[in-house]
């Protein structure tokens, strides 16, 4: 039985696992070591999760964590890759590989959109590699390209 629910305090370490899954590796390229998520340029997405503005939902299957979507506000001094401004939360999302392409990503995104709208958030951003098939998902749910840098898009969705 699949369920989407808010993350529990004891599950925040799962976000590191999902952060690793969110790293786009083009076909044929070697995966990065899992320890890469401990590097400050990535760990800032989940370090000390639960601070002001943080929000996360997990996808479970019979109490097994299989995916997550989370948002975090970044400052001008500590920007994320999809940084737009200090009042726009940045979205991160990942599913375990065997659950991708099954509609769960759309369900996770819609859950976050609903919660953020209810909280009065006006827009949300993300960063995605131009070659990542997730670009199609993000466009389908209303994200638009805000800027391009190197191989990545910063996309924004007005809520």
Coordinates of N, CA and C in Angstrom, one line a residue:
X1 N 0.8 -1.2 0.0 CA 0.0 0.0 0.0 C 0.9 1.2 0.0
X2 N 0.8 2.0 -1.0 CA 1.6 3.3 -1.1 C 0.9 4.4 -0.4
X3 N 1.7 5.2 0.3 CA 1.2 6.4 1.0 C 2.2 7.5 0.9
X4 N 1.7 8.7 0.8 CA 2.5 9.9 0.9 C 2.2 10.6 2.2
X5 N 3.2 10.9 3.0 CA 3.0 11.5 4.3 C 4.1 12.4 4.6
X6 N 3.9 13.3 5.5 CA 5.1 14.2 6.0 C 6.1 13.3 6.6
X7 N 7.4 13.7 6.4 CA 8.5 13.0 7.0 C 8.5 13.1 8.5
X8 N 8.9 12.1 9.2 CA 9.0 12.1 10.6 C 10.4 12.4 11.0
X9 N 10.6 13.0 12.2 CA 11.9 13.5 12.7 C 13.0 12.4 12.6
X10 N 12.7 11.1 12.9 CA 13.7 10.1 12.8 C 14.0 9.6 11.4
X11 N 13.4 10.2 10.4 CA 13.6 9.8 9.0 C 14.4 10.7 8.2
X12 N 14.9 11.8 8.8 CA 15.6 12.8 8.1 C 16.9 12.3 7.4
X13 N 17.5 11.3 7.9 CA 18.7 10.7 7.3 C 18.4 10.1 5.9
X14 N 17.1 9.7 5.7 CA 16.7 9.2 4.4 C 16.8 10.2 3.3
X15 N 16.8 11.5 3.7 CA 16.9 12.5 2.7 C 18.3 12.5 2.1
X16 N 19.3 12.1 2.8 CA 20.7 11.9 2.2 C 20.7 10.8 1.2
X17 N 20.0 9.8 1.4 CA 19.9 8.7 0.4 C 19.2 9.2 -0.8
X18 N 18.1 10.0 -0.6 CA 17.4 10.5 -1.8 C 18.2 11.6 -2.5
X19 N 19.0 12.4 -1.8 CA 19.8 13.3 -2.4 C 20.8 12.7 -3.3
X20 N 21.3 11.5 -2.9 CA 22.2 10.8 -3.8 C 21.4 10.3 -5.1
X21 N 20.2 9.8 -4.9 CA 19.4 9.4 -6.0 C 19.1 10.5 -7.0
X22 N 19.0 11.7 -6.4 CA 18.6 12.9 -7.2 C 19.8 13.4 -8.2
X23 N 21.0 12.9 -7.9 CA 22.1 13.3 -8.8 C 22.0 12.7 -10.1
X24 N 22.0 13.5 -11.2 CA 21.8 13.0 -12.5 C 23.1 12.6 -13.1
X25 N 23.2 11.3 -13.5 CA 24.4 10.8 -14.1 C 24.0 10.3 -15.5
X26 N 24.5 10.9 -16.6 CA 24.1 10.5 -18.0 C 24.5 9.1 -18.2
X27 N 23.7 8.4 -19.1 CA 23.9 7.0 -19.4 C 25.4 6.8 -19.8
X28 N 26.0 5.8 -19.4 CA 27.4 5.4 -19.7 C 28.4 6.0 -18.8
X29 N 28.0 7.0 -18.0 CA 29.0 7.6 -17.1 C 29.0 6.9 -15.8
X30 N 30.1 6.9 -15.1 CA 30.3 6.2 -13.8 C 29.6 7.0 -12.7
X31 N 28.9 6.2 -11.9 CA 28.2 6.9 -10.7 C 29.3 7.4 -9.8
X32 N 28.9 8.5 -9.1 CA 29.7 9.1 -8.0 C 29.7 8.2 -6.8
X33 N 30.7 8.3 -5.9 CA 30.6 7.6 -4.7 C 29.5 8.2 -3.8
X34 N 28.9 7.4 -3.0 CA 27.8 7.8 -2.1 C 28.2 9.0 -1.2
X35 N 29.5 9.0 -0.8 CA 30.0 10.0 0.1 C 29.9 11.4 -0.5
X36 N 29.6 11.6 -1.7 CA 29.5 12.9 -2.3 C 28.5 13.7 -1.7
X37 N 27.4 13.1 -1.1 CA 26.4 13.8 -0.5 C 26.8 14.5 0.8
X38 N 28.0 14.1 1.3 CA 28.5 14.8 2.5 C 29.3 16.1 2.2
X39 N 29.5 16.3 0.9 CA 30.2 17.5 0.5 C 29.3 18.7 0.7
X40 N 29.8 19.8 1.2 CA 29.0 21.0 1.5 C 28.1 21.5 0.4
X41 N 28.6 21.4 -0.9 CA 27.8 21.9 -2.0 C 26.5 21.1 -2.2
X42 N 26.5 19.8 -1.7 CA 25.3 19.0 -1.7 C 24.6 18.9 -0.4
X43 N 25.4 18.7 0.7 CA 24.8 18.4 2.0 C 23.9 19.6 2.5
X44 N 24.2 20.8 2.0 CA 23.4 21.9 2.4 C 21.9 21.7 2.1
X45 N 21.6 20.8 1.2 CA 20.2 20.5 0.9 C 19.4 19.8 2.0
X46 N 20.2 19.1 2.9 CA 19.5 18.3 3.9 C 20.2 18.5 5.3
X47 N 21.3 19.1 5.4 CA 21.9 19.3 6.8 C 20.9 20.0 7.7
X48 N 20.9 19.5 8.9 CA 20.0 20.1 10.0 C 18.6 20.3 9.5
X49 N 18.1 19.3 8.8 CA 16.7 19.4 8.2 C 15.7 19.6 9.4
X50 N 14.8 20.5 9.1 CA 13.8 20.8 10.1 C 13.9 22.3 10.5
X51 N 14.8 23.0 9.9 CA 14.9 24.4 10.2 C 13.7 25.2 9.5
X52 N 13.6 26.5 9.9 CA 12.5 27.3 9.4 C 12.4 27.2 7.8
X53 N 11.2 26.9 7.3 CA 11.0 26.8 5.9 C 11.1 25.5 5.3
X54 N 11.7 24.5 6.0 CA 11.9 23.1 5.5 C 10.6 22.4 5.5
X55 N 10.4 21.6 4.5 CA 9.2 20.8 4.4 C 9.5 19.5 3.6
X56 N 9.1 18.4 4.1 CA 9.4 17.1 3.3 C 8.2 16.2 3.4
X57 N 8.0 15.4 2.3 CA 7.1 14.3 2.3 C 7.8 13.1 1.8
X58 N 7.4 12.0 2.3 CA 8.0 10.7 1.8 C 6.9 9.8 1.2
X59 N 7.4 9.0 0.3 CA 6.5 8.0 -0.3 C 6.9 6.7 0.3
X60 N 5.9 6.0 0.8 CA 6.2 4.7 1.5 C 5.4 3.6 0.8
X61 N 5.9 2.4 0.9 CA 5.2 1.2 0.5 C 5.4 0.2 1.6
X62 N 4.3 0.0 2.3 CA 4.3 -0.9 3.5 C 5.3 -0.5 4.5
X63 N 5.4 0.7 4.8 CA 6.3 1.3 5.8 C 7.8 1.4 5.3
X64 N 8.0 1.0 4.1 CA 9.4 1.1 3.5 C 9.5 2.5 2.8
X65 N 10.5 3.3 3.1 CA 10.7 4.5 2.5 C 11.2 4.3 1.0
X66 N 10.5 4.9 0.0 CA 11.0 4.6 -1.3 C 11.1 5.9 -2.1
X67 N 10.8 7.0 -1.6 CA 10.9 8.3 -2.3 C 10.7 9.5 -1.4
X68 N 11.2 10.6 -1.8 CA 11.0 11.8 -1.0 C 11.0 13.1 -1.8
X69 N 10.3 14.1 -1.4 CA 10.3 15.4 -2.0 C 10.4 16.4 -0.8
X70 N 11.3 17.4 -1.0 CA 11.5 18.3 0.1 C 11.8 19.7 -0.5
X71 N 11.6 20.7 0.4 CA 11.9 22.0 0.0 C 12.7 22.7 1.1
X72 N 13.5 23.6 0.7 CA 14.3 24.4 1.6 C 14.5 25.8 1.1
X73 N 14.5 26.7 2.0 CA 14.8 28.1 1.6 C 16.3 28.3 1.8
X74 N 16.9 29.0 0.8 CA 18.3 29.3 0.8 C 18.4 30.8 0.9
X75 N 19.6 31.3 1.4 CA 19.8 32.7 1.5 C 20.7 33.2 0.3
X76 N 20.8 34.4 0.2 CA 21.7 35.0 -0.9 C 23.1 34.6 -0.7
X77 N 23.5 34.4 0.6 CA 24.9 34.0 0.9 C 25.1 32.5 0.7
X78 N 24.1 31.7 0.8 CA 24.2 30.2 0.7 C 23.2 29.7 -0.3
X79 N 23.4 30.0 -1.6 CA 22.5 29.6 -2.6 C 22.5 28.2 -3.0
X80 N 21.3 27.6 -3.3 CA 21.2 26.3 -3.9 C 21.4 26.5 -5.4
X81 N 21.4 25.3 -6.1 CA 21.6 25.4 -7.6 C 20.4 26.0 -8.3
X82 N 19.2 25.9 -7.7 CA 18.0 26.4 -8.3 C 17.6 27.7 -7.6
X83 N 18.5 28.4 -7.0 CA 18.2 29.7 -6.3 C 17.6 30.7 -7.2
X84 N 16.5 31.3 -6.7 CA 15.9 32.4 -7.4 C 15.9 33.7 -6.5
X85 N 15.5 33.5 -5.3 CA 15.6 34.6 -4.3 C 15.3 33.9 -2.9
X86 N 15.5 34.7 -1.9 CA 15.5 34.2 -0.5 C 14.1 33.8 0.0
X87 N 13.1 34.2 -0.8 CA 11.7 33.9 -0.4 C 11.1 32.7 -1.2
X88 N 11.9 32.2 -2.2 CA 11.4 31.1 -3.0 C 12.0 29.8 -2.6
X89 N 11.2 28.9 -2.1 CA 11.8 27.6 -1.7 C 12.3 26.8 -2.9
X90 N 13.3 26.0 -2.7 CA 13.9 25.2 -3.7 C 13.5 23.8 -3.5
X91 N 13.0 23.1 -4.5 CA 12.5 21.8 -4.4 C 13.6 20.7 -4.8
X92 N 13.6 19.6 -4.1 CA 14.4 18.5 -4.4 C 13.5 17.3 -4.3
X93 N 13.8 16.3 -5.2 CA 12.9 15.1 -5.2 C 13.7 13.9 -5.8
X94 N 13.4 12.7 -5.3 CA 14.0 11.5 -5.8 C 13.1 10.3 -5.4
X95 N 13.2 9.3 -6.2 CA 12.6 8.0 -6.0 C 13.6 7.0 -6.2
X96 N 13.5 5.9 -5.4 CA 14.4 4.7 -5.7 C 14.1 4.3 -7.2
X97 N 15.2 3.9 -7.8 CA 15.1 3.7 -9.3 C 14.0 2.8 -9.7
X98 N 13.7 1.8 -9.1 CA 12.6 0.8 -9.5 C 11.2 1.4 -9.5
X99 N 11.0 2.6 -8.8 CA 9.7 3.2 -8.7 C 9.6 4.4 -9.6
X100 N 10.6 4.7 -10.4 CA 10.5 5.9 -11.3 C 9.6 5.6 -12.5
X101 N 9.0 6.6 -13.1 CA 8.2 6.4 -14.2 C 6.8 5.8 -14.0
X102 N 6.4 5.8 -12.7 CA 5.1 5.2 -12.3 C 4.1 6.2 -11.8
X103 N 4.4 7.5 -12.0 CA 3.4 8.5 -11.6 C 3.6 9.0 -10.2
X104 N 4.5 8.4 -9.4 CA 4.7 8.8 -8.0 C 5.3 10.2 -7.9
X105 N 6.2 10.5 -8.9 CA 6.8 11.9 -8.9 C 5.7 12.9 -9.0
X106 N 4.8 12.8 -9.9 CA 3.7 13.7 -10.0 C 2.9 13.8 -8.8
X107 N 2.6 12.7 -8.1 CA 1.8 12.7 -6.9 C 2.6 13.4 -5.8
X108 N 3.9 13.2 -5.7 CA 4.7 13.9 -4.7 C 4.7 15.4 -4.9
X109 N 4.8 15.8 -6.2 CA 4.9 17.3 -6.5 C 3.5 17.9 -6.2
X110 N 2.4 17.2 -6.6 CA 1.1 17.8 -6.3 C 0.8 17.9 -4.8
X111 N 1.4 17.0 -4.0 CA 1.2 17.1 -2.6 C 1.9 18.4 -2.0
X112 N 3.2 18.6 -2.5 CA 3.9 19.8 -2.1 C 3.2 21.1 -2.6
X113 N 2.8 21.1 -3.8 CA 2.1 22.3 -4.3 C 0.9 22.6 -3.5
X114 N 0.1 21.6 -3.1 CA -1.1 21.9 -2.3 C -0.7 22.5 -0.9
X115 N 0.3 21.9 -0.3 CA 0.7 22.3 1.0 C 1.3 23.8 0.9
X116 N 2.1 24.0 -0.1 CA 2.7 25.4 -0.2 C 1.6 26.4 -0.5
X117 N 0.7 26.1 -1.4 CA -0.4 27.1 -1.7 C -1.2 27.4 -0.4
X118 N -1.5 26.4 0.4 CA -2.2 26.6 1.7 C -1.4 27.4 2.6
X119 N 0.0 27.4 2.5 CA 0.8 28.2 3.4 C 1.1 29.6 2.8
X120 N 0.5 29.9 1.7 CA 0.7 31.2 1.1 C 2.0 31.4 0.3
X121 N 2.7 30.3 -0.1 CA 3.9 30.4 -0.9 C 3.5 30.7 -2.3
X122 N 4.2 31.7 -2.9 CA 3.8 32.2 -4.3 C 4.5 31.4 -5.4
X123 N 5.7 30.9 -5.2 CA 6.4 30.2 -6.3 C 7.4 29.3 -5.7
X124 N 7.9 28.4 -6.5 CA 8.9 27.4 -6.1 C 9.8 27.2 -7.2
X125 N 11.1 26.8 -6.9 CA 12.1 26.7 -7.9 C 12.8 25.3 -7.8
X126 N 13.6 25.0 -8.8 CA 14.4 23.7 -8.8 C 15.5 23.9 -9.8
X127 N 16.4 23.0 -9.7 CA 17.5 22.9 -10.7 C 17.5 21.5 -11.2
X128 N 17.6 21.4 -12.6 CA 17.6 20.1 -13.2 C 18.5 20.1 -14.4
X129 N 19.2 19.0 -14.6 CA 20.1 18.8 -15.8 C 19.2 18.8 -17.0
X130 N 19.6 19.5 -18.0 CA 18.9 19.6 -19.3 C 18.5 18.3 -19.9
X131 N 19.4 17.3 -19.7 CA 19.2 15.9 -20.3 C 18.4 15.0 -19.4
X132 N 18.1 15.4 -18.2 CA 17.3 14.6 -17.3 C 15.9 14.5 -17.8
X133 N 15.4 13.2 -17.8 CA 14.0 13.1 -18.3 C 13.0 13.7 -17.4
X134 N 13.4 14.0 -16.2 CA 12.5 14.7 -15.2 C 12.1 16.1 -15.7
X135 N 12.8 16.7 -16.7 CA 12.5 18.0 -17.3 C 11.0 17.9 -17.8
X136 N 10.7 16.8 -18.5 CA 9.3 16.7 -19.0 C 8.3 16.7 -17.9
X137 N 8.6 16.0 -16.8 CA 7.7 16.0 -15.7 C 7.5 17.4 -15.1
X138 N 8.6 18.1 -14.9 CA 8.5 19.4 -14.4 C 7.7 20.4 -15.3
X139 N 7.9 20.3 -16.6 CA 7.2 21.1 -17.5 C 5.7 20.8 -17.5
X140 N 5.4 19.5 -17.4 CA 4.0 19.0 -17.4 C 3.2 19.6 -16.2
X141 N 3.9 19.7 -15.1 CA 3.2 20.2 -13.9 C 3.3 21.7 -13.7
X142 N 3.9 22.4 -14.7 CA 3.8 23.8 -14.8 C 5.1 24.6 -14.5
X143 N 6.2 23.9 -14.3 CA 7.4 24.6 -14.2 C 7.9 25.2 -15.5
X144 N 8.5 26.4 -15.5 CA 9.0 27.1 -16.7 C 10.4 27.4 -16.5
X145 N 11.2 27.4 -17.6 CA 12.6 27.7 -17.5 C 12.8 29.2 -17.1
X146 N 13.5 29.4 -16.0 CA 13.8 30.7 -15.5 C 15.2 31.1 -15.9
X147 N 16.2 30.2 -15.9 CA 17.5 30.5 -16.4 C 18.2 29.2 -16.8
X148 N 19.3 29.4 -17.5 CA 20.2 28.3 -17.9 C 21.6 28.6 -17.5
X149 N 22.3 27.6 -17.0 CA 23.7 27.7 -16.7 C 24.4 26.4 -16.9
X150 N 25.3 26.4 -17.9 CA 26.0 25.1 -18.2 C 25.0 24.1 -18.7
X151 N 25.0 22.9 -18.0 CA 24.1 21.8 -18.4 C 22.8 21.8 -17.7
X152 N 22.5 22.9 -16.9 CA 21.3 22.8 -16.1 C 20.3 24.0 -16.3
X153 N 19.1 23.7 -16.1 CA 18.0 24.7 -16.0 C 17.7 25.0 -14.6
X154 N 17.4 26.3 -14.3 CA 16.7 26.6 -13.1 C 15.2 26.9 -13.6
X155 N 14.3 26.1 -13.0 CA 12.9 26.2 -13.3 C 12.1 26.8 -12.2
X156 N 11.0 27.5 -12.5 CA 10.1 28.1 -11.5 C 8.7 27.7 -11.8
X157 N 7.9 27.5 -10.8 CA 6.5 27.3 -10.9 C 5.8 28.3 -10.0
X158 N 4.9 29.1 -10.6 CA 4.1 30.0 -9.8 C 2.9 29.2 -9.3
X159 N 2.7 29.4 -8.0 CA 1.6 28.7 -7.3 C 0.4 29.5 -7.3

